[in-house]
CSV table of C-alpha atoms in Angstrom, one decimal:
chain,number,residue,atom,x,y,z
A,1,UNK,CA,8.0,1.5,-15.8
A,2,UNK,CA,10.5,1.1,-13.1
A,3,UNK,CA,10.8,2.7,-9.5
A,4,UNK,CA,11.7,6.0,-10.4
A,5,UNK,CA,8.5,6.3,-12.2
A,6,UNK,CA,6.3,4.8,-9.3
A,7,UNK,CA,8.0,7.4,-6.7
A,8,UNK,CA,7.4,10.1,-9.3
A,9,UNK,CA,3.4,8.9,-8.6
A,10,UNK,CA,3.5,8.9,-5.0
A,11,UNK,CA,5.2,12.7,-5.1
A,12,UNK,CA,2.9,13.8,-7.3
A,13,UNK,CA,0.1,12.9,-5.4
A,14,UNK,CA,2.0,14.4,-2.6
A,15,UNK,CA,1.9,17.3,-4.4
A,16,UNK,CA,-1.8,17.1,-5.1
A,17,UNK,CA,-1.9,17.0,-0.6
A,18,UNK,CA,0.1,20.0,-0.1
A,19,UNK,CA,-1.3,21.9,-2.9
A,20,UNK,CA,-4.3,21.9,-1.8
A,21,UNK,CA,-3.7,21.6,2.0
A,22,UNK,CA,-5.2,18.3,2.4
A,23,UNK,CA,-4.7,16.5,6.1
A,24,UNK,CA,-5.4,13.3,7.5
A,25,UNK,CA,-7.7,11.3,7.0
A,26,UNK,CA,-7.9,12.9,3.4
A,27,UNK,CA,-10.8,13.3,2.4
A,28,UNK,CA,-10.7,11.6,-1.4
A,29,UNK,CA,-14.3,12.4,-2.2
A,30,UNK,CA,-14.2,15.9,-1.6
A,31,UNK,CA,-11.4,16.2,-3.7
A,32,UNK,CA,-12.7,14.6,-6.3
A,33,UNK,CA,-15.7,17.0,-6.5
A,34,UNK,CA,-13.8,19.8,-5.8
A,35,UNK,CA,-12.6,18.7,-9.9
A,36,UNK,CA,-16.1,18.3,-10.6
A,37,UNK,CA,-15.9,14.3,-10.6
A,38,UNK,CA,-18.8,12.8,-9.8
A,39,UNK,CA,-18.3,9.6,-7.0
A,40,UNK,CA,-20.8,6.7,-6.5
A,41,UNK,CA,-21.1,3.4,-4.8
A,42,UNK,CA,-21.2,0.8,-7.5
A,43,UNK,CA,-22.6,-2.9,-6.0
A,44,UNK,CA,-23.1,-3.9,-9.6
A,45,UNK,CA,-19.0,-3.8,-10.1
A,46,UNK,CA,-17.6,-7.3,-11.8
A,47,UNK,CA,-15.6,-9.5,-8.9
A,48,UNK,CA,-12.1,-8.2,-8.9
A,49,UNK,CA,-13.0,-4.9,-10.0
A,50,UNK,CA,-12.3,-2.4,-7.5
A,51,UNK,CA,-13.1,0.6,-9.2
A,52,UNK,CA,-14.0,2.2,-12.5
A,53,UNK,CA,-13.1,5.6,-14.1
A,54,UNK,CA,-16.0,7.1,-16.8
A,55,UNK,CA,-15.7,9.4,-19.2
A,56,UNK,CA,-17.8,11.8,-21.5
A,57,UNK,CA,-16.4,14.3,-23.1
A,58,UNK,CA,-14.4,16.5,-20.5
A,59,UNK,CA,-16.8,15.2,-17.5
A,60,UNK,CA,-15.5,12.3,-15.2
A,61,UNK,CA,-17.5,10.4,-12.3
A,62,UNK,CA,-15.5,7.3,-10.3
A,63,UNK,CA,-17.9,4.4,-9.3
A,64,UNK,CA,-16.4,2.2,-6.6
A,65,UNK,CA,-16.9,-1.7,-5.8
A,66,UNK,CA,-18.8,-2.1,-2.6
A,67,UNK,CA,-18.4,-5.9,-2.4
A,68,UNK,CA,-15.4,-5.5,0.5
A,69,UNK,CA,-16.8,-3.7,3.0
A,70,UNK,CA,-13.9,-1.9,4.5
A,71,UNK,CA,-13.6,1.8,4.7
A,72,UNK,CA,-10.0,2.4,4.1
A,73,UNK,CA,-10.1,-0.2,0.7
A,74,UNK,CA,-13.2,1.6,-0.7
A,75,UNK,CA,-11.1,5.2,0.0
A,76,UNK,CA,-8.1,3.6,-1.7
A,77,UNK,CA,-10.2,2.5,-4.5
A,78,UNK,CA,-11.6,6.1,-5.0
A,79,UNK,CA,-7.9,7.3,-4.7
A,80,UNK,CA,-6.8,5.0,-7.1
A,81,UNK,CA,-9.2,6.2,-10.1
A,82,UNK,CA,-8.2,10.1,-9.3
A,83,UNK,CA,-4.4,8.6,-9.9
A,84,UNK,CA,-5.9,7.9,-13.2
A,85,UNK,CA,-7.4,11.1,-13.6
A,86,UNK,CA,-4.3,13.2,-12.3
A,87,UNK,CA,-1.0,11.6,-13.7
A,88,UNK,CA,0.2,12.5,-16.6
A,89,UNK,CA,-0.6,10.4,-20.0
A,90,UNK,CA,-3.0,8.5,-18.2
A,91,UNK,CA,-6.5,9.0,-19.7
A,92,UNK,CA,-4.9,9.4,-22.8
A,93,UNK,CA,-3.7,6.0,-22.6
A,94,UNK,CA,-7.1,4.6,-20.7
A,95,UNK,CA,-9.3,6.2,-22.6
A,96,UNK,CA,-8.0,5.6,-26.1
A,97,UNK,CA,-10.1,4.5,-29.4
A,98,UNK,CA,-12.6,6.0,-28.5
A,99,UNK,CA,-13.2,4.1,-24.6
A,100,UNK,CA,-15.2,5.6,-21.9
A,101,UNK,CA,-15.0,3.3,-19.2
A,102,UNK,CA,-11.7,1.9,-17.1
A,103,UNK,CA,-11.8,-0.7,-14.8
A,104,UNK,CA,-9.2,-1.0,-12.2
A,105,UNK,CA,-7.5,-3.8,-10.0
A,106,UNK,CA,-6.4,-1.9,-7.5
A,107,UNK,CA,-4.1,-3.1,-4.2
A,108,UNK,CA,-0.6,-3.9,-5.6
A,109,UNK,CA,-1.8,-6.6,-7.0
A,110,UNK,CA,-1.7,-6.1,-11.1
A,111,UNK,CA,1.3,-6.5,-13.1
A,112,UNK,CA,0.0,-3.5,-15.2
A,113,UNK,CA,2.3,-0.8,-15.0
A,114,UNK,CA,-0.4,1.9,-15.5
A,115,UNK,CA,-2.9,0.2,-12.4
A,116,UNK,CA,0.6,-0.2,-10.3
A,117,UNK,CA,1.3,3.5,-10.9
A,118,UNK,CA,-1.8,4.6,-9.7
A,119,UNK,CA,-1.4,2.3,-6.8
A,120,UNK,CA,1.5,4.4,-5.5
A,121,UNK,CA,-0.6,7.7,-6.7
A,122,UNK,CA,-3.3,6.3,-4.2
A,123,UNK,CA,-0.5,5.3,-1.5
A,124,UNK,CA,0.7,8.6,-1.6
A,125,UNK,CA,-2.3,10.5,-1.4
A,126,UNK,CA,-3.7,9.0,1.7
A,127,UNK,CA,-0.9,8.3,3.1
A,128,UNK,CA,1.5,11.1,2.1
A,129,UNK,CA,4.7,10.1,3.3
A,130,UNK,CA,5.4,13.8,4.8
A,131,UNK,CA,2.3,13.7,7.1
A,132,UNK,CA,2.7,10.1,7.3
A,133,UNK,CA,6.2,9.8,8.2
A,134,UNK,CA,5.5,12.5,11.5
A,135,UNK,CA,2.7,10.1,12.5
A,136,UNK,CA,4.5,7.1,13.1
A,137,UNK,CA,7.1,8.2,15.0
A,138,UNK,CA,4.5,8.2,17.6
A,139,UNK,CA,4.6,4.7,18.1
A,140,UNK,CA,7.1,2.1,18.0
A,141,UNK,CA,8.0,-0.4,15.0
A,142,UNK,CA,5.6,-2.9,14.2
A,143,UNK,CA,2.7,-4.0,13.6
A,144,UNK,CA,0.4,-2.1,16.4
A,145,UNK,CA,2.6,1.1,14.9
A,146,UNK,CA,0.8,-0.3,11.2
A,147,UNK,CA,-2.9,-0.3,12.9
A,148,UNK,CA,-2.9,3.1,14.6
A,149,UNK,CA,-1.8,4.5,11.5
A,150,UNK,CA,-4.4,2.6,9.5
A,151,UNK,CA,-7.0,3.9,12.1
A,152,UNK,CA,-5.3,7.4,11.7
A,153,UNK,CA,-5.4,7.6,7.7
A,154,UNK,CA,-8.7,5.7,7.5
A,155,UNK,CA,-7.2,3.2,5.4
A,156,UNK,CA,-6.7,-0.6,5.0
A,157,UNK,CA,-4.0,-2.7,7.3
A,158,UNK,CA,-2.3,-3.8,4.2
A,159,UNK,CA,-1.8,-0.6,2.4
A,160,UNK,CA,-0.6,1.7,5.4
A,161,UNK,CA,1.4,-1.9,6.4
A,162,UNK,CA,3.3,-1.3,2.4
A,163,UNK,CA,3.5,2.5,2.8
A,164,UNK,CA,5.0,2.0,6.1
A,165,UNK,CA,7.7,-0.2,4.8
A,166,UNK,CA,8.1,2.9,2.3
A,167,UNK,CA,8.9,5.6,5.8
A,168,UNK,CA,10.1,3.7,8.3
A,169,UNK,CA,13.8,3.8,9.3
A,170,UNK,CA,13.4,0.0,11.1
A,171,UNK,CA,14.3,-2.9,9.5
A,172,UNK,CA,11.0,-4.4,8.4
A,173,UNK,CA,9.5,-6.6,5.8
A,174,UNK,CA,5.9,-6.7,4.9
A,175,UNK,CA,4.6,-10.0,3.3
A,176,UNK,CA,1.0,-11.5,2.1
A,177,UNK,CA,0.6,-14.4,1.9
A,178,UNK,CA,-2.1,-16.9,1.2
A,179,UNK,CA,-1.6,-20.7,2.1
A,180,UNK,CA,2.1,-21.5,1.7
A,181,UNK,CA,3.1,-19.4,-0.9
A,182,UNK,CA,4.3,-15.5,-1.0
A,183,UNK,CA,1.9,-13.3,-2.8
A,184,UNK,CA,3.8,-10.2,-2.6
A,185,UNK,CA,6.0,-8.3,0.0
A,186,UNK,CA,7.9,-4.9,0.5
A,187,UNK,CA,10.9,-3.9,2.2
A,188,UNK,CA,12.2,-1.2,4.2
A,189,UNK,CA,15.5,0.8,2.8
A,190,UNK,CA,17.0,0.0,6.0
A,191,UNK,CA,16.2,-3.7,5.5
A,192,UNK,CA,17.5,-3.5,1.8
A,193,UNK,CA,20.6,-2.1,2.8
A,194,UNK,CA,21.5,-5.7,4.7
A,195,UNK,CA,24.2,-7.3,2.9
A,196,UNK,CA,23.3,-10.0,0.7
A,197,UNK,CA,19.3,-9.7,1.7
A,198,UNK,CA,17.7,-11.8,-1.4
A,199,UNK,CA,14.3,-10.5,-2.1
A,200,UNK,CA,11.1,-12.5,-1.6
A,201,UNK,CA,9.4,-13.0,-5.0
A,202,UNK,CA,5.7,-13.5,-6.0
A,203,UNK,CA,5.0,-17.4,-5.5
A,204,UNK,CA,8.0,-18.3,-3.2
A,205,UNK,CA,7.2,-20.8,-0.6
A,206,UNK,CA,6.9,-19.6,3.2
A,207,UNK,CA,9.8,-20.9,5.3
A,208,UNK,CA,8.7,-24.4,6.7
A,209,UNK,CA,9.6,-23.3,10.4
A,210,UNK,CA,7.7,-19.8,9.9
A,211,UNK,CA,4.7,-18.7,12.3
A,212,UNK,CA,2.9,-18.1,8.9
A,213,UNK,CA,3.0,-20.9,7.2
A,214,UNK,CA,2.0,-22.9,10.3
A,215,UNK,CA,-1.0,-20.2,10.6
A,216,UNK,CA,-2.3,-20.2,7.1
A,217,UNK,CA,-3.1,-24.3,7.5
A,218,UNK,CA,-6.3,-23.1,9.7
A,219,UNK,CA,-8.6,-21.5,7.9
A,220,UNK,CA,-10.4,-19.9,10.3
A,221,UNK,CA,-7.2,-18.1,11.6
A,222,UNK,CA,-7.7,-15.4,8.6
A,223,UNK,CA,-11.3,-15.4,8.6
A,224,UNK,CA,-11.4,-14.7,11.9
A,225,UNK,CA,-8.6,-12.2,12.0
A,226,UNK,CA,-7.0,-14.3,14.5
A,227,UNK,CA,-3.1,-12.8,15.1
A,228,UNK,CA,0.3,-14.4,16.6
A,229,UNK,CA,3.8,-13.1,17.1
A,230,UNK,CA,6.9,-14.5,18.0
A,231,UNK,CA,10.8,-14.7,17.8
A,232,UNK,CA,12.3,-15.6,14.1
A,233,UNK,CA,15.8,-15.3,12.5
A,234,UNK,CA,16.0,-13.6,9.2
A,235,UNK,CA,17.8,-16.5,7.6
A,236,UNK,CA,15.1,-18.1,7.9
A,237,UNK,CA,12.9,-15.3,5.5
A,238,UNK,CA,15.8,-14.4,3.7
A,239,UNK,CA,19.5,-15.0,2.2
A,240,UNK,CA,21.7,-12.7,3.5
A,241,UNK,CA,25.1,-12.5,4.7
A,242,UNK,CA,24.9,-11.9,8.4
A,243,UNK,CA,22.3,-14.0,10.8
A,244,UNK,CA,19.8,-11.1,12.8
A,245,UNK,CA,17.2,-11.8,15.1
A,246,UNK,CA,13.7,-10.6,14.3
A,247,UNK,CA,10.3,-10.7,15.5
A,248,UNK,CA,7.0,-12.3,12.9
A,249,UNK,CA,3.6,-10.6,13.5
A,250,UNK,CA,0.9,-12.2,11.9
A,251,UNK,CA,-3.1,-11.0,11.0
A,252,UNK,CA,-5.5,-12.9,9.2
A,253,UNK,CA,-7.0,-10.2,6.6
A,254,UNK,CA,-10.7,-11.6,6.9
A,255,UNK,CA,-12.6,-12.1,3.5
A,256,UNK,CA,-9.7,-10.9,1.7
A,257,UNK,CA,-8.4,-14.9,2.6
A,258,UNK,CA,-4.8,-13.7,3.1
A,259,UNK,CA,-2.2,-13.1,5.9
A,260,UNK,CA,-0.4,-10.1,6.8
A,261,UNK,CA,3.0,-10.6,8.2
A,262,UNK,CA,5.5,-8.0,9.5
A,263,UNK,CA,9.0,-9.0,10.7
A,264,UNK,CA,11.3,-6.6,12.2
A,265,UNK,CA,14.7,-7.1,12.4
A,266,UNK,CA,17.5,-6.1,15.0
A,267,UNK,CA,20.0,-4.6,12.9
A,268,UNK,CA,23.3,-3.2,14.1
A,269,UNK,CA,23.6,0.8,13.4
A,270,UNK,CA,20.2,2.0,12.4
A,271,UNK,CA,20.1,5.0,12.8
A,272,UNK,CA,16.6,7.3,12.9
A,273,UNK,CA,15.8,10.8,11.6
A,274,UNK,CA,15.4,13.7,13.6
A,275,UNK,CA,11.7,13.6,12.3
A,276,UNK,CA,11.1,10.0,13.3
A,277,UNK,CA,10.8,9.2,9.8
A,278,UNK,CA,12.3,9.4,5.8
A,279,UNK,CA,13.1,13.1,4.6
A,280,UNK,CA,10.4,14.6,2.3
A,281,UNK,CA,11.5,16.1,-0.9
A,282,UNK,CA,9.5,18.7,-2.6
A,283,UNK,CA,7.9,17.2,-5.4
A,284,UNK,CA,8.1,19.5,-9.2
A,285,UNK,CA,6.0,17.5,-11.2
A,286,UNK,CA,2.4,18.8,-12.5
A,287,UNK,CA,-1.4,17.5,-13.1
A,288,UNK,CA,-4.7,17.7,-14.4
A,289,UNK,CA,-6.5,20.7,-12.4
């Protein structure tokens, strides 16, 4: 399942928005009954769990971990089991031999190609890059650009910081972290169009010289939600074939027990849209109604 498949999620989730004239904050639990899905708070969930799609016969309900308590994870959580319930092939595949129960990992996180599919079904409901897009070019690039639009969309600082990187014209990189390695990160197009850029892998160390790694040493810097900035190079993040200044923004994520960094380069010749943001194409895809 490569990228092409992933966008096709996000646009059909999109789809799901426009269709039904959805605006933000979506509201993910009146769509859900709105297709007669049942939606309940599950504290009983197993750790890791973030949600959990049930079946029986042709009726559906979505029960949703309640261990993190933050709004904007438990909303993704929700939107995450209707990307099950929506895309195409999925409860087939999720509800096969005869199953009736699917828990989900939801945030990115999984190397499942089905739960990372409905990741970018979630992303793209909430945040629907159209709607989205118009709203940040409110503010200017960076990370106080990432928190009013998690405060707009009523979801979580790390998954408006990823859909941003998705939008944005700026040359940005978004990276969690936890101690001194590199859990995941996204990047901009404008930042993968830099000659040369090498892409930062799951389990690469953090540059030695980074405001990041120097932050994640104190524990009580991410419990606390404790933030820094300040003036990096690139090179020092990434290979690539030109040297560009850049500013690191850092966020302890609080009981998640990660870090949050965005660095935004100065690049030569970016140029922005007349809409402040990435063009929208009309998706043509269809879904479970």
């Amino acid at each position: 399942m490569g990228d092409a498949s992933l966008r096709d999620a996000e646009q059909l989730a999109e789809k799901v928005v426009s269709d039904f004239g959805l605006t933000l904050p979506v509201d993910v639990v009146e769509l859900a009954r709105n297709h007669d899905i049942l939606v309940e708070a599950k504290p009983s969930i197993a750790a890791g769990v973030s949600g959990m799609l049930i079946r029986h016969v042709n009726d559906f309900a979505i029960g949703y971990a309640t261990h993190v308590r933050n709004e904007g994870f438990q909303r993704f959580s929700i939107a995450h089991e209707l990307g099950h319930f929506f895309l195409p092939g999925h409860p087939e595949h999720i509800f096969s031999e005869g199953r009736t129960l699917h828990e989900s990992r939801a945030g990115f996180a999984s190397g499942d190609p089905i739960e990372l599919q409905a990741d970018h079904f979630a992303a793209g409901l909430l945040m629907p890059s159209s709607l989205f897009a118009k709203e940040a070019g409110k503010y200017s690039d960076g990370l106080g650009a990432i928190e009013k639009l998690a405060e707009v969309c009523k979801t979580s600082l790390t998954a408006s910081a990823i859909r941003y990187a998705e939008v944005t014209d700026a040359a940005i990189a978004v990276v969690v972290s936890s101690r001194s390695s590199v859990d995941y990160s996204f990047l901009s197009p404008a930042m993968l169009k830099i000659k040369g850029l090498t892409y930062l892998k799951k389990g690469a160390v953090l540059p030695r010289d980074s405001l990041t790694r120097d932050f994640n040493q104190t524990a009580d810097n991410i419990g606390s939600t404790r933030r820094v900035d300040g003036e990096t190079d690139l090179q020092s993040w990434f290979r690539s074939d030109g040297e560009f200044d850049a500013w690191e923004e850092v966020v302890g994520l609080g009981m998640y027990g990660k870090t949050l960094t965005v660095i935004t380069a100065e690049v030569p010749g970016d140029n922005e849209n007349e809409d402040g943001g990435r063009g929208w194409d009309e998706p043509k895809f269809s879904y479970r109604r």
